[in-house]
PDB file of C-alpha atoms in Angstrom:
ATOM      1  CA  MET T 340       7.679 -21.562  -3.678  1.00 74.00           C
ATOM      2  CA  GLN T 341       7.473 -20.909  -7.399  1.00 84.00           C
ATOM      3  CA  HIS T 342       7.293 -23.662  -9.978  1.00 83.00           C
ATOM      4  CA  ALA T 343       6.585 -21.338 -12.909  1.00 84.00           C
ATOM      5  CA  GLY T 344       8.719 -22.011 -15.950  1.00 83.00           C
ATOM      6  CA  PRO T 345      11.604 -19.706 -16.840  1.00 80.00           C
ATOM      7  CA  ASP T 346       9.565 -18.009 -19.590  1.00 81.00           C
ATOM      8  CA  ASP T 347       6.395 -17.575 -17.483  1.00 85.00           C
ATOM      9  CA  VAL T 348       5.706 -13.841 -17.018  1.00 83.00           C
ATOM     10  CA  ARG T 349       4.433 -14.564 -13.495  1.00 85.00           C
ATOM     11  CA  ARG T 350       7.827 -15.891 -12.423  1.00 85.00           C
ATOM     12  CA  TRP T 351       9.973 -13.757 -10.113  1.00 86.00           C
ATOM     13  CA  THR T 352      13.509 -13.500 -11.427  1.00 84.00           C
ATOM     14  CA  PHE T 353      16.400 -12.461  -9.224  1.00 83.00           C
ATOM     15  CA  PRO T 354      19.081  -9.923 -10.176  1.00 83.00           C
ATOM     16  CA  ASP T 355      22.043 -11.324 -12.089  1.00 82.00           C
ATOM     17  CA  PRO T 356      25.068  -9.044 -11.665  1.00 83.00           C
ATOM     18  CA  GLY T 357      26.950 -10.944 -14.381  1.00 85.00           C
ATOM     19  CA  ALA T 358      24.163 -10.571 -16.970  1.00 81.00           C
ATOM     20  CA  PRO T 359      25.066  -9.164 -20.397  1.00 82.00           C
ATOM     21  CA  ASP T 360      22.050  -6.807 -20.504  1.00 77.00           C
ATOM     22  CA  ALA T 361      20.292  -4.466 -18.072  1.00 67.00           C
ATOM     23  CA  ARG T 362      16.955  -6.370 -18.103  1.00 64.00           C
ATOM     24  CA  THR T 363      18.349  -9.614 -16.750  1.00 70.00           C
ATOM     25  CA  ALA T 364      20.823  -7.780 -14.512  1.00 75.00           C
ATOM     26  CA  THR T 365      17.939  -6.255 -12.530  1.00 80.00           C
ATOM     27  CA  GLY T 366      15.616  -9.269 -12.618  1.00 79.00           C
ATOM     28  CA  SER T 367      11.934  -8.693 -11.853  1.00 80.00           C
ATOM     29  CA  ARG T 368      12.759  -5.351 -10.226  1.00 76.00           C
ATOM     30  CA  ALA T 369      12.918  -3.936 -13.758  1.00 78.00           C
ATOM     31  CA  HIS T 370       9.093  -4.150 -13.854  1.00 79.00           C
ATOM     32  CA  GLY T 371       8.788  -1.607 -11.020  1.00 77.00           C
ATOM     33  CA  LEU T 372       7.291  -1.490  -7.557  1.00 74.00           C
ATOM     34  CA  HIS T 373       3.689  -1.935  -8.675  1.00 77.00           C
ATOM     35  CA  TRP T 374       4.519  -5.246 -10.360  1.00 82.00           C
ATOM     36  CA  ALA T 375       6.374  -6.394  -7.232  1.00 82.00           C
ATOM     37  CA  ALA T 376       3.386  -5.471  -5.051  1.00 83.00           C
ATOM     38  CA  VAL T 377       0.990  -7.369  -7.339  1.00 86.00           C
ATOM     39  CA  TYR T 378       3.354 -10.360  -7.329  1.00 87.00           C
ATOM     40  CA  VAL T 379       3.499 -10.443  -3.522  1.00 87.00           C
ATOM     41  CA  GLU T 380      -0.271  -9.964  -3.266  1.00 89.00           C
ATOM     42  CA  GLY T 381      -0.790 -12.958  -5.567  1.00 89.00           C
ATOM     43  CA  ARG T 382       1.431 -15.131  -3.406  1.00 89.00           C
ATOM     44  CA  VAL T 383      -0.278 -14.036  -0.162  1.00 91.00           C
ATOM     45  CA  LEU T 384      -3.730 -14.693  -1.673  1.00 91.00           C
ATOM     46  CA  ASP T 385      -2.615 -18.132  -2.950  1.00 91.00           C
ATOM     47  CA  GLU T 386      -3.276 -17.214  -6.585  1.00 91.00           C
ATOM     48  CA  ASP T 387      -2.033 -19.613  -9.267  1.00 91.00           C
ATOM     49  CA  THR T 388      -1.695 -22.531  -6.828  1.00 91.00           C
ATOM     50  CA  GLU T 389      -3.844 -24.976  -8.800  1.00 91.00           C
ATOM     51  CA  PRO T 390      -2.613 -27.222 -11.633  1.00 91.00           C
ATOM     52  CA  GLU T 391      -3.104 -25.658 -15.073  1.00 88.00           C
ATOM     53  CA  LEU T 392      -3.882 -26.880 -18.566  1.00 88.00           C
ATOM     54  CA  LEU T 393      -1.066 -26.351 -21.052  1.00 83.00           C
ATOM     55  CA  GLY T 394      -2.499 -27.424 -24.387  1.00 86.00           C
ATOM     56  CA  ASP T 395      -4.034 -30.816 -23.621  1.00 89.00           C
ATOM     57  CA  ALA T 396      -1.745 -31.598 -20.681  1.00 89.00           C
ATOM     58  CA  LEU T 397      -2.299 -30.811 -17.016  1.00 90.00           C
ATOM     59  CA  VAL T 398       0.865 -29.254 -15.546  1.00 88.00           C
ATOM     60  CA  ALA T 399       1.912 -28.437 -12.000  1.00 89.00           C
ATOM     61  CA  ALA T 400       0.742 -25.202 -10.418  1.00 90.00           C
ATOM     62  CA  PRO T 401       3.107 -22.270 -10.990  1.00 89.00           C
ATOM     63  CA  PHE T 402       3.259 -21.546  -7.259  1.00 90.00           C
ATOM     64  CA  ALA T 403       2.804 -23.412  -3.984  1.00 91.00           C
ATOM     65  CA  PRO T 404       0.645 -21.922  -1.207  1.00 93.00           C
ATOM     66  CA  LEU T 405       2.685 -19.905   1.290  1.00 92.00           C
ATOM     67  CA  PRO T 406       3.422 -21.546   4.629  1.00 93.00           C
ATOM     68  CA  GLU T 407       1.925 -19.977   7.755  1.00 94.00           C
ATOM     69  CA  TRP T 408       5.226 -18.377   8.829  1.00 94.00           C
ATOM     70  CA  ALA T 409       5.525 -16.584   5.468  1.00 92.00           C
ATOM     71  CA  LEU T 410       1.966 -15.222   5.761  1.00 92.00           C
ATOM     72  CA  HIS T 411       2.785 -13.855   9.226  1.00 93.00           C
ATOM     73  CA  GLU T 412       5.971 -12.292   7.865  1.00 93.00           C
ATOM     74  CA  ALA T 413       4.017 -10.697   4.992  1.00 90.00           C
ATOM     75  CA  ALA T 414       1.540  -9.228   7.501  1.00 90.00           C
ATOM     76  CA  ARG T 415       4.407  -7.877   9.630  1.00 91.00           C
ATOM     77  CA  VAL T 416       6.052  -6.245   6.620  1.00 87.00           C
ATOM     78  CA  ALA T 417       2.711  -4.750   5.512  1.00 85.00           C
ATOM     79  CA  ARG T 418       2.236  -3.195   8.974  1.00 85.00           C
ATOM     80  CA  THR T 419       5.759  -1.760   8.846  1.00 84.00           C
ATOM     81  CA  CYS T 420       5.083  -0.305   5.386  1.00 79.00           C
ATOM     82  CA  GLU T 421       1.808   1.197   6.598  1.00 77.00           C
ATOM     83  CA  GLN T 422       3.641   2.915   9.464  1.00 75.00           C
ATOM     84  CA  ARG T 423       6.302   4.257   7.087  1.00 72.00           C
ATOM     85  CA  VAL T 424       3.671   5.629   4.710  1.00 71.00           C
ATOM     86  CA  ALA T 425       1.923   7.253   7.668  1.00 68.00           C
ATOM     87  CA  ARG T 426       5.157   9.011   8.618  1.00 63.00           C
ATOM     88  CA  ILE T 427       5.751  10.108   5.012  1.00 60.00           C
ATOM     89  CA  VAL T 428       2.307  11.585   4.444  1.00 64.00           C
ATOM     90  CA  ALA T 429       2.505  13.312   7.817  1.00 56.00           C
ATOM     91  CA  ALA T 430       6.016  14.662   7.277  1.00 54.00           C
ATOM     92  CA  ASP T 431       5.295  17.771   9.340  1.00 54.00           C
ATOM     93  CA  ALA T 432       4.038  15.828  12.362  1.00 48.00           C
ATOM     94  CA  ILE T 433       6.199  18.031  14.589  1.00 45.00           C
ATOM     95  CA  THR T 434       4.012  21.050  13.770  1.00 52.00           C
ATOM     96  CA  GLY T 435       0.924  18.912  14.296  1.00 68.00           C
ATOM     97  CA  SER T 436      -1.274  19.729  11.306  1.00 78.00           C
ATOM     98  CA  ARG T 437      -1.594  21.301   7.877  1.00 83.00           C
ATOM     99  CA  THR T 438      -4.334  22.098   5.384  1.00 87.00           C
ATOM    100  CA  LEU T 439      -4.561  19.764   2.395  1.00 87.00           C
ATOM    101  CA  PRO T 440      -4.925  21.175  -1.121  1.00 85.00           C
ATOM    102  CA  THR T 441      -7.873  18.863  -1.766  1.00 87.00           C
ATOM    103  CA  PRO T 442     -11.339  19.881  -0.549  1.00 92.00           C
ATOM    104  CA  CYS T 443     -13.711  17.652   1.405  1.00 94.00           C
ATOM    105  CA  PRO T 444     -15.334  15.189  -1.021  1.00 92.00           C
ATOM    106  CA  SER T 445     -18.711  15.760   0.635  1.00 94.00           C
ATOM    107  CA  CYS T 446     -19.034  19.490   1.312  1.00 95.00           C
ATOM    108  CA  GLY T 447     -16.016  21.095  -0.356  1.00 93.00           C
ATOM    109  CA  GLY T 448     -14.675  22.411   2.955  1.00 95.00           C
ATOM    110  CA  ALA T 449     -11.023  22.587   3.959  1.00 94.00           C
ATOM    111  CA  LEU T 450      -9.401  19.324   5.041  1.00 93.00           C
ATOM    112  CA  VAL T 451      -6.730  19.291   7.734  1.00 91.00           C
ATOM    113  CA  ILE T 452      -4.269  16.454   8.300  1.00 87.00           C
ATOM    114  CA  ARG T 453      -3.239  15.911  11.914  1.00 84.00           C
ATOM    115  CA  ALA T 454      -0.608  13.563  13.250  1.00 78.00           C
ATOM    116  CA  ALA T 455       1.668  13.054  16.192  1.00 73.00           C
ATOM    117  CA  PRO T 456       5.077  11.405  15.764  1.00 69.00           C
ATOM    118  CA  ALA T 457       3.865   8.117  17.272  1.00 72.00           C
ATOM    119  CA  ASP T 458       0.316   8.114  15.838  1.00 75.00           C
ATOM    120  CA  PRO T 459      -1.073   7.534  12.357  1.00 79.00           C
ATOM    121  CA  PRO T 460      -2.545  10.596  10.620  1.00 82.00           C
ATOM    122  CA  THR T 461      -6.197  11.613  10.587  1.00 88.00           C
ATOM    123  CA  VAL T 462      -7.978  14.032   8.241  1.00 92.00           C
ATOM    124  CA  THR T 463     -10.641  16.409   9.587  1.00 94.00           C
ATOM    125  CA  CYS T 464     -13.142  18.540   7.653  1.00 96.00           C
ATOM    126  CA  ARG T 465     -13.194  22.109   8.987  1.00 94.00           C
ATOM    127  CA  THR T 466     -16.820  22.655   7.950  1.00 95.00           C
ATOM    128  CA  GLY T 467     -17.977  21.222  11.253  1.00 92.00           C
ATOM    129  CA  GLU T 468     -21.342  19.636  11.981  1.00 92.00           C
ATOM    130  CA  ALA T 469     -22.807  20.782   8.624  1.00 95.00           C
ATOM    131  CA  CYS T 470     -20.532  18.410   6.685  1.00 96.00           C
ATOM    132  CA  GLY T 471     -22.410  15.300   5.615  1.00 95.00           C
ATOM    133  CA  ALA T 472     -19.420  13.056   4.840  1.00 95.00           C
ATOM    134  CA  ASP T 473     -19.930   9.341   5.442  1.00 94.00           C
ATOM    135  CA  THR T 474     -17.359   8.996   8.231  1.00 95.00           C
ATOM    136  CA  GLY T 475     -17.129   9.393  11.999  1.00 94.00           C
ATOM    137  CA  ARG T 476     -17.164  12.614  14.005  1.00 94.00           C
ATOM    138  CA  ASP T 477     -14.735  13.945  16.578  1.00 92.00           C
ATOM    139  CA  ALA T 478     -15.716  15.394  19.985  1.00 92.00           C
ATOM    140  CA  ARG T 479     -16.445  18.773  18.344  1.00 92.00           C
ATOM    141  CA  GLY T 480     -18.799  17.239  15.756  1.00 93.00           C
ATOM    142  CA  ARG T 481     -16.383  17.542  12.823  1.00 95.00           C
ATOM    143  CA  ARG T 482     -16.086  14.730  10.272  1.00 96.00           C
ATOM    144  CA  VAL T 483     -12.856  12.753  10.706  1.00 96.00           C
ATOM    145  CA  TRP T 484     -11.248  10.097   8.494  1.00 95.00           C
ATOM    146  CA  GLU T 485      -9.073   7.796  10.603  1.00 92.00           C
ATOM    147  CA  TRP T 486      -6.130   5.763   9.265  1.00 85.00           C
ATOM    148  CA  PRO T 487      -6.295   4.011   6.771  1.00 84.00           C
ATOM    149  CA  ALA T 488      -9.608   5.488   5.528  1.00 88.00           C
ATOM    150  CA  CYS T 489      -7.891   8.887   5.140  1.00 87.00           C
ATOM    151  CA  LEU T 490      -5.254   7.500   2.755  1.00 81.00           C
ATOM    152  CA  PRO T 491      -7.165   8.280  -0.496  1.00 83.00           C
ATOM    153  CA  LEU T 492      -7.503  11.919   0.634  1.00 85.00           C
ATOM    154  CA  LEU T 493      -3.765  12.112   1.313  1.00 77.00           C
ATOM    155  CA  LEU T 494      -2.583  10.476  -1.892  1.00 71.00           C
ATOM    156  CA  THR T 495      -4.297  12.812  -4.336  1.00 63.00           C
ATOM    157  CA  PRO T 496      -1.794  14.539  -6.660  1.00 53.00           C
ATOM    158  CA  GLY T 497       0.174  17.173  -4.796  1.00 45.00           C
ATOM    159  CA  ALA T 498      -1.379  16.443  -1.409  1.00 40.00           C
ATOM    160  CA  PRO T 499       1.631  15.161   0.576  1.00 41.00           C
ATOM    161  CA  ASP T 500       3.874  18.160  -0.146  1.00 40.00           C
ATOM    162  CA  ALA T 501       1.289  20.929  -0.393  1.00 38.00           C
ATOM    163  CA  GLY T 502      -0.690  22.845   2.149  1.00 38.00           C
ATOM    164  CA  THR T 503      -0.025  25.439   4.779  1.00 38.00           C
ATOM    165  CA  PRO T 504       1.584  24.320   8.050  1.00 36.00           C
ATOM    166  CA  ARG T 505      -0.500  25.269  11.072  1.00 35.00           C
ATOM    167  CA  ALA T 506      -0.320  24.768  14.789  1.00 36.00           C
ATOM    168  CA  ALA T 507      -2.308  21.836  16.129  1.00 34.00           C
TER     169      ALA T 507
END
């Protein structure tokens, strides 16, 4: 629950369809998705839940700690979002794999993303046993980044839509 004052920048404001201007009509959504994510993260981590000094006066905390049910709901939504992102970054899961435009951060070799429709993606370095990346190996000795450790490799500029589709 939020107790932040109406002018507090940390306060979430809801859309007002009858508002005279676009800013108040969209509420906090006008700040963008990153701001919304930071807002939710702050609530989940119980940030700003202690009383604060305003001048010389101690005022109530801007937010109350989330109840247990809300924390469980936040975790459920985060898992759902993770699964959606996995499907997005592995959009060609039907073909099984594709080469990423980014090279291996350790050896410069080709990186291949692999995914099945029901599984999260993995990224494998094609260099083989000679690659010295700080991650696990598959049965053939190749370095493999499992989900979610592979996410930074997938979210480099141009990575999700680039690459050459290949058979698995």
